Amino acid sequence: MPKITSIKGRLLYNSRGSKTIEVDIVSDKSHLGRVCAPSGASVGKYEAVSFPDNNPEKSLVALNSNLKKFIGLDPSNLKSIHDTIRKIDSSTSYSKIGGSVAFAVTIAAVDSAAKALGIPLFKLLTKDTDLRFPFPLGNILGGGAHAGPGTPDIQEILICAKGSKTVNDAIEVNFAVHKELRKILQKNDPGFTNGRGDEGGWAPKLDNQKALELSAKACENLGYTLGKEVSLGVDFASSTQWSEKKKKYVYDREGFENTPEEQIEFVSEIIKKYKLVYAEDAVHEEAFEEMAILTSKFPKVLITGDDLVVTNTEILKKAAKLKACNAAILKVNQSGSLYDALEFAKEAHKNKIRLITSHRSGEAIDSHITHIGIATKSKMLKVGVVGGERVAKLNELLRITEYDLIHGMAEI
Ligand code: 2PG
Ligand code: MG
């Protein structure tokens, strides 16, 4: 049984150039687990807080004054690491120590344990041997909170090569569509600067419909049929548009407003017209009933809750009861610790809610979530297409193929 022999936190930067926390955990004086916490731009109301008072320094101070509590623990015993954090901070949202610390400490512990035990991380996280590769789901065009003025109001247009038989092929198809889309955007607007949003998706000056149209064209130009070899997905991130005061979705950039009924129509038309396989946060984070309407209307589409369920087991129970989604995003830092997130995954499986393990818009070059996606039997791995911090997660999928422990692609 390995033992934690040292633990250290430091402040450094994420892909947006914002300060974050990284944690090193060493087991048996030789096995380093190192994890840097990511952060979101479109943040759900009920997520764990990243840092106390939004201040990474305060997280580091809180961690530094409790380091000794982790020495001697078994890093493979996730529950005991989690319980130790919970003794330091028992608040529901990790407001004392910060969700980023809970994220980094729990994942660094299991990373270090996997190295000490000489097994891949995903093997440490599950006893299940019937594992499949999740389909990479990547951002090809960005707007909303991830890109500047003039870009679409909707946050992400995503590609998923759902007809691919291998993970290598699925990744290559995503790259090809991303590249083809650039050519189309350049043709459409000679002034297009090749600018990209926070997650590597192109950030053109386009309205929502035109952005979807050109994304579909990129797939068709490559000879693909939408809904067959490839499918588009959309993260509407609708809480960004929702105005509690007006009780309407305000599409500032394109200049229109939707009542809740019109929003359901708007989303339904997009799902049908572009044969979406995936629709995330199609209504705002507290609109469980409207989500339920979409879920019953589109049983074959992954009607996915992100801000809606924020990787929170109790909220997921409510969503399951109301049949508000048939799929859910799993972002470890929304719940805080990896233990919390794995409990969430159990609850999702219990309710036949499919999982999509996801990056954040502000990321590190770490690739632990690739293992977490496999271990939680996620159907998709939402990690972007290009950008060093995105490709890192895709490259890890390719390394994992070398173990020959995972057979085939997930069934969506
Ligand atoms: C989302 C994510 C990731 P953020 O909304 O799903 O794509 O963005 O990390 O900004 O919440
Ligand atoms: Mg989202």
CSV table of C-alpha atoms and ligand atoms in Angstrom, one decimal:
chain,number,residue,atom,x,y,z
A,1,MET,CA,0.0,0.0,0.0
A,2,PRO,CA,1.6,3.3,-1.1
A,3,LYS,CA,1.8,6.2,1.4
A,4,ILE,CA,1.9,9.9,0.8
A,5,THR,CA,5.3,11.2,1.7
A,6,SER,CA,5.0,14.8,0.5
A,7,ILE,CA,2.5,17.3,-0.7
A,8,LYS,CA,3.0,20.8,-2.1
A,9,GLY,CA,0.8,23.5,-3.7
A,10,ARG,CA,1.9,26.3,-6.0
A,11,LEU,CA,0.3,29.1,-8.0
A,12,LEU,CA,0.6,29.1,-11.7
A,13,TYR,CA,-1.5,29.8,-14.8
A,14,ASN,CA,-4.2,28.2,-16.9
A,15,SER,CA,-4.7,28.5,-20.7
A,16,ARG,CA,-6.4,31.8,-20.3
A,17,GLY,CA,-3.4,33.2,-18.5
A,18,SER,CA,-5.4,33.4,-15.2
A,19,LYS,CA,-3.9,32.3,-11.9
A,20,THR,CA,-4.7,28.8,-10.6
A,21,ILE,CA,-3.4,26.3,-8.2
A,22,GLU,CA,-1.3,23.2,-8.9
A,23,VAL,CA,-0.7,20.4,-6.4
A,24,ASP,CA,2.1,17.9,-6.3
A,25,ILE,CA,1.7,14.7,-4.2
A,26,VAL,CA,4.6,12.3,-3.9
A,27,SER,CA,4.0,8.7,-2.7
A,28,ASP,CA,6.8,6.5,-1.2
A,29,LYS,CA,9.2,9.4,-1.9
A,30,SER,CA,9.2,8.6,-5.6
A,31,HIS,CA,5.9,8.7,-7.4
A,32,LEU,CA,4.7,12.2,-8.4
A,33,GLY,CA,1.1,13.0,-9.0
A,34,ARG,CA,0.8,16.5,-10.4
A,35,VAL,CA,-2.5,18.3,-11.1
A,36,CYS,CA,-3.3,21.8,-12.1
A,37,ALA,CA,-6.9,23.0,-11.6
A,38,PRO,CA,-9.0,24.3,-14.6
A,39,SER,CA,-11.7,27.0,-14.5
A,40,GLY,CA,-14.9,27.9,-16.4
A,41,ALA,CA,-16.1,31.1,-18.0
A,42,SER,CA,-19.8,30.1,-18.2
A,43,VAL,CA,-20.1,29.0,-14.6
A,44,GLY,CA,-23.2,27.4,-13.1
A,45,LYS,CA,-24.9,29.1,-10.1
A,46,TYR,CA,-24.5,26.0,-8.0
A,47,GLU,CA,-21.0,24.9,-8.8
A,48,ALA,CA,-18.3,24.5,-6.2
A,49,VAL,CA,-16.5,27.9,-5.8
A,50,SER,CA,-13.0,27.8,-7.4
A,51,PHE,CA,-11.2,29.8,-4.8
A,52,PRO,CA,-12.3,31.5,-1.5
A,53,ASP,CA,-13.3,35.1,-2.4
A,54,ASN,CA,-12.1,34.3,-5.9
A,55,ASN,CA,-8.6,34.5,-4.7
A,56,PRO,CA,-6.2,31.6,-5.6
A,57,GLU,CA,-3.7,32.9,-2.9
A,58,LYS,CA,-6.3,32.2,-0.2
A,59,SER,CA,-6.6,28.6,-1.5
A,60,LEU,CA,-2.9,28.2,-1.3
A,61,VAL,CA,-2.7,29.6,2.3
A,62,ALA,CA,-5.6,27.2,3.3
A,63,LEU,CA,-3.8,24.2,1.8
A,64,ASN,CA,-0.4,25.1,3.2
A,65,SER,CA,-1.8,25.3,6.8
A,66,ASN,CA,-3.2,21.7,6.4
A,67,LEU,CA,-0.5,19.8,4.5
A,68,LYS,CA,0.5,17.6,7.4
A,69,LYS,CA,-3.0,16.0,7.5
A,70,PHE,CA,-2.3,14.2,4.2
A,71,ILE,CA,1.1,12.8,5.0
A,72,GLY,CA,1.0,9.0,5.6
A,73,LEU,CA,-2.4,8.5,3.9
A,74,ASP,CA,-2.9,5.9,1.3
A,75,PRO,CA,-3.2,7.9,-2.0
A,76,SER,CA,-5.3,5.1,-3.6
A,77,ASN,CA,-7.9,5.5,-1.0
A,78,LEU,CA,-9.9,8.3,-2.5
A,79,LYS,CA,-12.5,8.3,0.2
A,80,SER,CA,-9.9,9.0,2.9
A,81,ILE,CA,-8.3,11.8,0.9
A,82,HIS,CA,-11.8,13.3,0.3
A,83,ASP,CA,-12.7,12.9,4.0
A,84,THR,CA,-9.5,14.7,5.0
A,85,ILE,CA,-10.4,17.6,2.8
A,86,ARG,CA,-14.0,17.6,4.2
A,87,LYS,CA,-12.6,17.9,7.7
A,88,ILE,CA,-10.8,21.0,6.6
A,89,ASP,CA,-13.8,22.4,4.7
A,90,SER,CA,-17.2,21.0,5.3
A,91,SER,CA,-19.1,23.7,3.4
A,92,THR,CA,-21.2,22.5,0.5
A,93,SER,CA,-19.5,24.6,-2.1
A,94,TYR,CA,-15.9,24.3,-0.8
A,95,SER,CA,-15.9,28.0,0.0
A,96,LYS,CA,-13.2,27.7,2.6
A,97,ILE,CA,-10.5,25.9,0.8
A,98,GLY,CA,-11.7,26.3,-2.8
A,99,GLY,CA,-13.0,23.6,-5.2
A,100,SER,CA,-9.7,23.9,-7.1
A,101,VAL,CA,-7.8,22.5,-4.1
A,102,ALA,CA,-10.3,19.7,-3.7
A,103,PHE,CA,-9.9,19.0,-7.4
A,104,ALA,CA,-6.1,19.1,-7.5
A,105,VAL,CA,-5.5,17.2,-4.2
A,106,THR,CA,-7.9,14.3,-5.0
A,107,ILE,CA,-6.7,13.8,-8.5
A,108,ALA,CA,-3.0,14.2,-7.7
A,109,ALA,CA,-3.4,11.6,-5.0
A,110,VAL,CA,-4.8,8.9,-7.3
A,111,ASP,CA,-2.3,9.9,-10.1
A,112,SER,CA,0.5,9.3,-7.6
A,113,ALA,CA,-1.1,6.1,-6.4
A,114,ALA,CA,-1.5,4.8,-10.0
A,115,LYS,CA,2.2,5.4,-10.6
A,116,ALA,CA,3.2,3.7,-7.4
A,117,LEU,CA,1.1,0.7,-8.3
A,118,GLY,CA,2.3,0.7,-11.9
A,119,ILE,CA,-1.1,0.8,-13.4
A,120,PRO,CA,-2.9,3.4,-15.7
A,121,LEU,CA,-5.0,5.8,-13.8
A,122,PHE,CA,-8.3,4.6,-15.3
A,123,LYS,CA,-7.6,1.1,-13.9
A,124,LEU,CA,-7.2,2.5,-10.5
A,125,LEU,CA,-10.6,4.4,-10.7
A,126,THR,CA,-12.7,1.4,-11.7
A,127,LYS,CA,-12.9,-2.3,-11.2
A,128,ASP,CA,-15.1,-2.6,-14.3
A,129,THR,CA,-13.2,-4.4,-17.2
A,130,ASP,CA,-15.9,-3.8,-19.9
A,131,LEU,CA,-14.5,-0.4,-20.9
A,132,ARG,CA,-15.0,1.5,-24.2
A,133,PHE,CA,-13.5,4.6,-25.6
A,134,PRO,CA,-15.7,7.7,-25.3
A,135,PHE,CA,-16.2,9.7,-28.6
A,136,PRO,CA,-14.2,12.9,-28.6
A,137,LEU,CA,-16.6,15.8,-28.8
A,138,GLY,CA,-14.8,19.0,-29.8
A,139,ASN,CA,-15.5,22.7,-30.3
A,140,ILE,CA,-15.2,23.8,-34.0
A,141,LEU,CA,-16.9,27.2,-33.6
A,142,GLY,CA,-17.1,29.3,-30.5
A,143,GLY,CA,-19.3,32.3,-29.4
A,144,GLY,CA,-21.0,33.4,-26.2
A,145,ALA,CA,-18.8,33.6,-23.2
A,146,HIS,CA,-15.9,32.0,-25.0
A,147,ALA,CA,-15.5,34.5,-27.8
A,148,GLY,CA,-15.8,38.3,-28.5
A,149,PRO,CA,-18.4,40.6,-29.9
A,150,GLY,CA,-19.8,39.7,-33.3
A,151,THR,CA,-19.5,36.0,-32.8
A,152,PRO,CA,-22.7,33.8,-32.4
A,153,ASP,CA,-24.6,34.1,-29.1
A,154,ILE,CA,-24.6,30.3,-28.7
A,155,GLN,CA,-21.4,29.2,-27.0
A,156,GLU,CA,-20.2,26.2,-28.9
A,157,ILE,CA,-20.8,24.3,-32.1
A,158,LEU,CA,-19.3,20.8,-31.6
A,159,ILE,CA,-18.3,17.9,-33.8
A,160,CYS,CA,-18.5,14.2,-33.0
A,161,ALA,CA,-17.4,11.5,-35.4
A,162,LYS,CA,-20.1,9.1,-34.2
A,163,GLY,CA,-19.7,6.7,-37.1
A,164,SER,CA,-16.0,6.1,-36.4
A,165,LYS,CA,-15.0,2.6,-35.4
A,166,THR,CA,-11.7,3.6,-33.7
A,167,VAL,CA,-10.6,6.4,-31.5
A,168,ASN,CA,-7.8,7.3,-33.9
A,169,ASP,CA,-10.3,7.8,-36.7
A,170,ALA,CA,-12.7,9.8,-34.5
A,171,ILE,CA,-9.9,12.2,-33.6
A,172,GLU,CA,-8.7,12.6,-37.2
A,173,VAL,CA,-12.2,13.3,-38.5
A,174,ASN,CA,-12.6,16.0,-35.9
A,175,PHE,CA,-9.3,17.6,-37.0
A,176,ALA,CA,-10.4,17.4,-40.6
A,177,VAL,CA,-13.7,19.1,-40.0
A,178,HIS,CA,-12.1,21.9,-38.0
A,179,LYS,CA,-9.6,22.5,-40.8
A,180,GLU,CA,-12.3,22.4,-43.5
A,181,LEU,CA,-14.3,24.9,-41.5
A,182,ARG,CA,-11.4,27.4,-41.6
A,183,LYS,CA,-11.3,27.3,-45.4
A,184,ILE,CA,-15.1,27.9,-45.6
A,185,LEU,CA,-14.9,30.8,-43.1
A,186,GLN,CA,-12.1,32.4,-45.1
A,187,LYS,CA,-14.1,32.1,-48.3
A,188,ASN,CA,-17.2,33.4,-46.6
A,189,ASP,CA,-15.3,36.4,-45.3
A,190,PRO,CA,-11.9,37.4,-46.7
A,191,GLY,CA,-11.5,39.5,-43.5
A,192,PHE,CA,-11.7,36.5,-41.3
A,193,THR,CA,-8.6,36.6,-39.1
A,194,ASN,CA,-8.5,32.9,-38.2
A,195,GLY,CA,-9.3,34.0,-34.6
A,196,ARG,CA,-10.3,31.3,-32.2
A,197,GLY,CA,-12.3,31.3,-29.0
A,198,ASP,CA,-11.1,30.0,-25.5
A,199,GLU,CA,-11.4,26.4,-26.5
A,200,GLY,CA,-9.9,26.5,-30.0
A,201,GLY,CA,-13.1,26.7,-32.0
A,202,TRP,CA,-13.1,29.4,-34.7
A,203,ALA,CA,-14.5,32.7,-33.7
A,204,PRO,CA,-16.0,34.3,-36.8
A,205,LYS,CA,-18.3,37.3,-37.0
A,206,LEU,CA,-21.5,35.3,-37.8
A,207,ASP,CA,-25.0,34.9,-36.5
A,208,ASN,CA,-26.2,31.6,-35.0
A,209,GLN,CA,-27.8,30.2,-38.1
A,210,LYS,CA,-25.0,31.1,-40.5
A,211,ALA,CA,-22.5,29.6,-38.0
A,212,LEU,CA,-24.5,26.3,-38.0
A,213,GLU,CA,-24.9,26.3,-41.7
A,214,LEU,CA,-21.2,26.7,-42.4
A,215,SER,CA,-20.3,24.1,-39.8
A,216,ALA,CA,-22.7,21.7,-41.6
A,217,LYS,CA,-21.1,22.6,-44.9
A,218,ALA,CA,-17.6,21.7,-43.6
A,219,CYS,CA,-18.9,18.2,-42.8
A,220,GLU,CA,-20.6,17.8,-46.2
A,221,ASN,CA,-17.6,19.1,-48.1
A,222,LEU,CA,-15.6,16.2,-46.7
A,223,GLY,CA,-18.2,13.8,-48.0
A,224,TYR,CA,-19.8,13.1,-44.7
A,225,THR,CA,-23.6,12.9,-44.2
A,226,LEU,CA,-24.8,14.7,-41.0
A,227,GLY,CA,-26.1,12.2,-38.6
A,228,LYS,CA,-24.2,9.3,-40.1
A,229,GLU,CA,-20.4,9.5,-40.1
A,230,VAL,CA,-20.4,12.8,-38.2
A,231,SER,CA,-22.9,14.7,-36.2
A,232,LEU,CA,-23.0,18.3,-34.9
A,233,GLY,CA,-23.7,19.2,-31.3
A,234,VAL,CA,-24.4,22.5,-29.7
A,235,ASP,CA,-23.7,23.9,-26.2
A,236,PHE,CA,-26.4,26.6,-26.0
A,237,ALA,CA,-25.1,27.6,-22.6
A,238,SER,CA,-28.5,29.3,-22.3
A,239,SER,CA,-28.0,30.7,-18.8
A,240,THR,CA,-25.8,33.3,-20.5
A,241,GLN,CA,-28.8,34.5,-22.5
A,242,TRP,CA,-31.5,34.1,-19.8
A,243,SER,CA,-32.7,37.4,-18.3
A,244,GLU,CA,-34.4,36.7,-15.0
A,245,LYS,CA,-35.9,40.2,-15.1
A,246,LYS,CA,-37.4,39.9,-18.6
A,247,LYS,CA,-38.1,36.2,-18.2
A,248,LYS,CA,-36.7,35.9,-21.7
A,249,TYR,CA,-33.6,34.6,-23.5
A,250,VAL,CA,-31.9,37.7,-24.8
A,251,TYR,CA,-29.8,37.1,-27.9
A,252,ASP,CA,-27.8,40.4,-27.8
A,253,ARG,CA,-25.5,39.9,-30.7
A,254,GLU,CA,-28.1,38.7,-33.2
A,255,GLY,CA,-30.7,41.0,-31.7
A,256,PHE,CA,-33.8,39.0,-30.8
A,257,GLU,CA,-35.4,37.6,-27.7
A,258,ASN,CA,-37.1,34.3,-27.0
A,259,THR,CA,-39.8,33.6,-24.5
A,260,PRO,CA,-39.4,30.2,-22.8
A,261,GLU,CA,-41.8,28.7,-25.4
A,262,GLU,CA,-40.0,30.3,-28.3
A,263,GLN,CA,-36.7,29.0,-26.9
A,264,ILE,CA,-38.0,25.4,-27.1
A,265,GLU,CA,-39.1,26.1,-30.7
A,266,PHE,CA,-35.7,27.7,-31.5
A,267,VAL,CA,-33.8,24.8,-30.1
A,268,SER,CA,-36.1,22.1,-31.6
A,269,GLU,CA,-35.7,23.7,-35.1
A,270,ILE,CA,-31.9,23.6,-34.8
A,271,ILE,CA,-31.9,20.0,-33.5
A,272,LYS,CA,-34.0,18.9,-36.5
A,273,LYS,CA,-32.4,21.0,-39.2
A,274,TYR,CA,-28.8,20.1,-38.3
A,275,LYS,CA,-29.6,16.5,-37.1
A,276,LEU,CA,-27.8,17.2,-33.8
A,277,VAL,CA,-26.7,14.3,-31.8
A,278,TYR,CA,-26.1,16.5,-28.8
A,279,ALA,CA,-27.8,19.6,-27.2
A,280,GLU,CA,-26.3,21.0,-24.0
A,281,ASP,CA,-28.0,23.5,-21.7
A,282,ALA,CA,-30.7,24.2,-24.3
A,283,VAL,CA,-32.6,26.2,-21.7
A,284,HIS,CA,-31.4,28.0,-18.6
A,285,GLU,CA,-30.0,26.3,-15.5
A,286,GLU,CA,-33.2,26.3,-13.5
A,287,ALA,CA,-35.6,25.4,-16.3
A,288,PHE,CA,-36.0,21.7,-15.4
A,289,GLU,CA,-39.5,21.5,-16.9
A,290,GLU,CA,-38.5,22.9,-20.2
A,291,MET,CA,-35.6,20.6,-20.3
A,292,ALA,CA,-38.0,17.7,-19.7
A,293,ILE,CA,-40.1,18.8,-22.7
A,294,LEU,CA,-37.0,18.6,-24.9
A,295,THR,CA,-36.0,15.3,-23.4
A,296,SER,CA,-39.3,13.7,-24.2
A,297,LYS,CA,-39.4,15.3,-27.6
A,298,PHE,CA,-35.9,14.1,-28.7
A,299,PRO,CA,-35.2,10.7,-27.1
A,300,LYS,CA,-32.4,9.9,-29.6
A,301,VAL,CA,-30.5,13.2,-29.0
A,302,LEU,CA,-28.3,13.6,-26.0
A,303,ILE,CA,-30.3,16.3,-24.2
A,304,THR,CA,-27.5,17.2,-21.8
A,305,GLY,CA,-27.4,19.1,-18.5
A,306,ASP,CA,-24.3,21.1,-17.7
A,307,ASP,CA,-25.1,24.2,-15.7
A,308,LEU,CA,-28.4,22.4,-15.0
A,309,VAL,CA,-26.9,19.7,-12.9
A,310,VAL,CA,-23.3,21.1,-12.2
A,311,THR,CA,-21.9,17.6,-11.4
A,312,ASN,CA,-24.0,17.7,-8.2
A,313,THR,CA,-25.5,14.4,-7.1
A,314,GLU,CA,-28.5,15.9,-5.3
A,315,ILE,CA,-29.4,18.1,-8.3
A,316,LEU,CA,-29.0,15.1,-10.6
A,317,LYS,CA,-31.5,13.2,-8.5
A,318,LYS,CA,-34.0,16.0,-9.0
A,319,ALA,CA,-33.3,16.1,-12.8
A,320,ALA,CA,-33.7,12.3,-13.0
A,321,LYS,CA,-37.0,12.5,-11.1
A,322,LEU,CA,-38.3,15.2,-13.5
A,323,LYS,CA,-36.8,13.4,-16.5
A,324,ALA,CA,-35.1,16.7,-17.3
A,325,CYS,CA,-32.2,15.2,-19.2
A,326,ASN,CA,-31.0,12.0,-20.7
A,327,ALA,CA,-27.3,12.9,-20.4
A,328,ALA,CA,-25.1,15.0,-18.1
A,329,ILE,CA,-21.8,16.7,-18.2
A,330,LEU,CA,-19.2,15.5,-15.6
A,331,LYS,CA,-16.8,18.3,-14.7
A,332,VAL,CA,-14.8,17.3,-11.6
A,333,ASN,CA,-14.2,20.9,-10.6
A,334,GLN,CA,-18.0,21.7,-10.6
A,335,SER,CA,-18.5,19.2,-7.8
A,336,GLY,CA,-15.1,19.8,-6.1
A,337,SER,CA,-13.4,16.6,-5.3
A,338,LEU,CA,-12.9,13.6,-7.6
A,339,TYR,CA,-14.8,11.5,-5.0
A,340,ASP,CA,-17.8,13.8,-5.3
A,341,ALA,CA,-17.7,13.4,-9.1
A,342,LEU,CA,-17.5,9.6,-9.0
A,343,GLU,CA,-20.5,9.5,-6.7
A,344,PHE,CA,-22.3,11.7,-9.3
A,345,ALA,CA,-21.3,9.2,-12.0
A,346,LYS,CA,-22.8,6.3,-10.0
A,347,GLU,CA,-26.1,8.2,-9.6
A,348,ALA,CA,-26.1,8.9,-13.3
A,349,HIS,CA,-25.7,5.2,-14.2
A,350,LYS,CA,-28.4,4.3,-11.7
A,351,ASN,CA,-30.8,6.6,-13.6
A,352,LYS,CA,-29.6,5.6,-17.1
A,353,ILE,CA,-28.4,9.2,-17.6
A,354,ARG,CA,-25.4,9.1,-20.0
A,355,LEU,CA,-22.2,10.9,-19.1
A,356,ILE,CA,-20.0,13.3,-21.0
A,357,THR,CA,-16.8,14.0,-19.2
A,358,SER,CA,-15.7,17.6,-20.0
A,359,HIS,CA,-12.9,20.0,-19.9
A,360,ARG,CA,-13.3,23.7,-18.8
A,361,SER,CA,-12.7,26.7,-21.1
A,362,GLY,CA,-9.7,27.6,-18.9
A,363,GLU,CA,-7.5,24.5,-18.9
A,364,ALA,CA,-4.1,23.0,-18.1
A,365,ILE,CA,-2.1,20.6,-20.3
A,366,ASP,CA,-3.0,17.8,-17.9
A,367,SER,CA,-4.8,14.8,-19.3
A,368,HIS,CA,-6.3,13.1,-16.2
A,369,ILE,CA,-9.8,13.7,-17.4
A,370,THR,CA,-9.2,11.3,-20.3
A,371,HIS,CA,-8.8,8.5,-17.7
A,372,ILE,CA,-11.8,9.8,-15.7
A,373,GLY,CA,-13.9,9.7,-18.9
A,374,ILE,CA,-13.0,6.1,-19.5
A,375,ALA,CA,-13.4,5.0,-15.9
A,376,THR,CA,-16.9,6.6,-15.6
A,377,LYS,CA,-18.0,4.9,-18.9
A,378,SER,CA,-18.6,8.3,-20.4
A,379,LYS,CA,-20.1,8.2,-23.9
A,380,MET,CA,-18.2,11.3,-25.0
A,381,LEU,CA,-15.1,13.2,-23.9
A,382,LYS,CA,-15.7,16.9,-24.5
A,383,VAL,CA,-12.2,18.3,-24.7
A,384,GLY,CA,-12.0,20.5,-27.8
A,385,VAL,CA,-10.3,19.9,-31.1
A,386,VAL,CA,-7.1,22.1,-31.2
A,387,GLY,CA,-4.9,24.0,-28.8
A,388,GLY,CA,-2.2,22.4,-26.8
A,389,GLU,CA,-4.3,22.0,-23.6
A,390,ARG,CA,-7.1,20.3,-25.7
A,391,VAL,CA,-4.9,18.1,-27.9
A,392,ALA,CA,-3.2,16.8,-24.6
A,393,LYS,CA,-6.4,15.1,-23.7
A,394,LEU,CA,-6.8,13.6,-27.2
A,395,ASN,CA,-3.2,12.4,-27.3
A,396,GLU,CA,-3.8,10.6,-24.0
A,397,LEU,CA,-6.6,8.6,-25.6
A,398,LEU,CA,-4.1,7.5,-28.2
A,399,ARG,CA,-1.6,6.5,-25.6
A,400,ILE,CA,-4.3,4.5,-23.8
A,401,THR,CA,-4.9,2.4,-27.0
A,402,GLU,CA,-1.4,0.9,-26.4
A,403,TYR,CA,-2.5,-0.9,-23.3
A,404,ASP,CA,-5.0,-2.9,-25.3
A,405,LEU,CA,-7.4,-3.0,-22.3
A,406,ILE,CA,-10.3,-1.1,-24.0
A,407,HIS,CA,-12.3,-2.6,-26.7
A,408,GLY,CA,-14.1,-0.5,-29.2
A,409,MET,CA,-16.1,2.7,-29.0
A,410,ALA,CA,-18.9,3.6,-26.6
A,411,GLU,CA,-22.4,3.1,-27.8
A,412,ILE,CA,-24.2,6.5,-28.0
B,1,2PG,C1,-19.2,24.5,-20.9
B,1,2PG,C2,-17.7,24.7,-20.7
B,1,2PG,C3,-16.8,23.8,-21.4
B,1,2PG,P1,-16.9,26.7,-19.2
B,1,2PG,O1,-20.0,25.4,-20.8
B,1,2PG,O2,-19.6,23.4,-21.2
B,1,2PG,O3,-17.0,23.8,-22.8
B,1,2PG,O4,-17.3,26.0,-20.6
B,1,2PG,O5,-15.7,25.9,-18.8
B,1,2PG,O6,-16.6,28.1,-19.6
B,1,2PG,O7,-18.0,26.5,-18.3
B,2,MG,MG,-21.7,23.8,-21.1
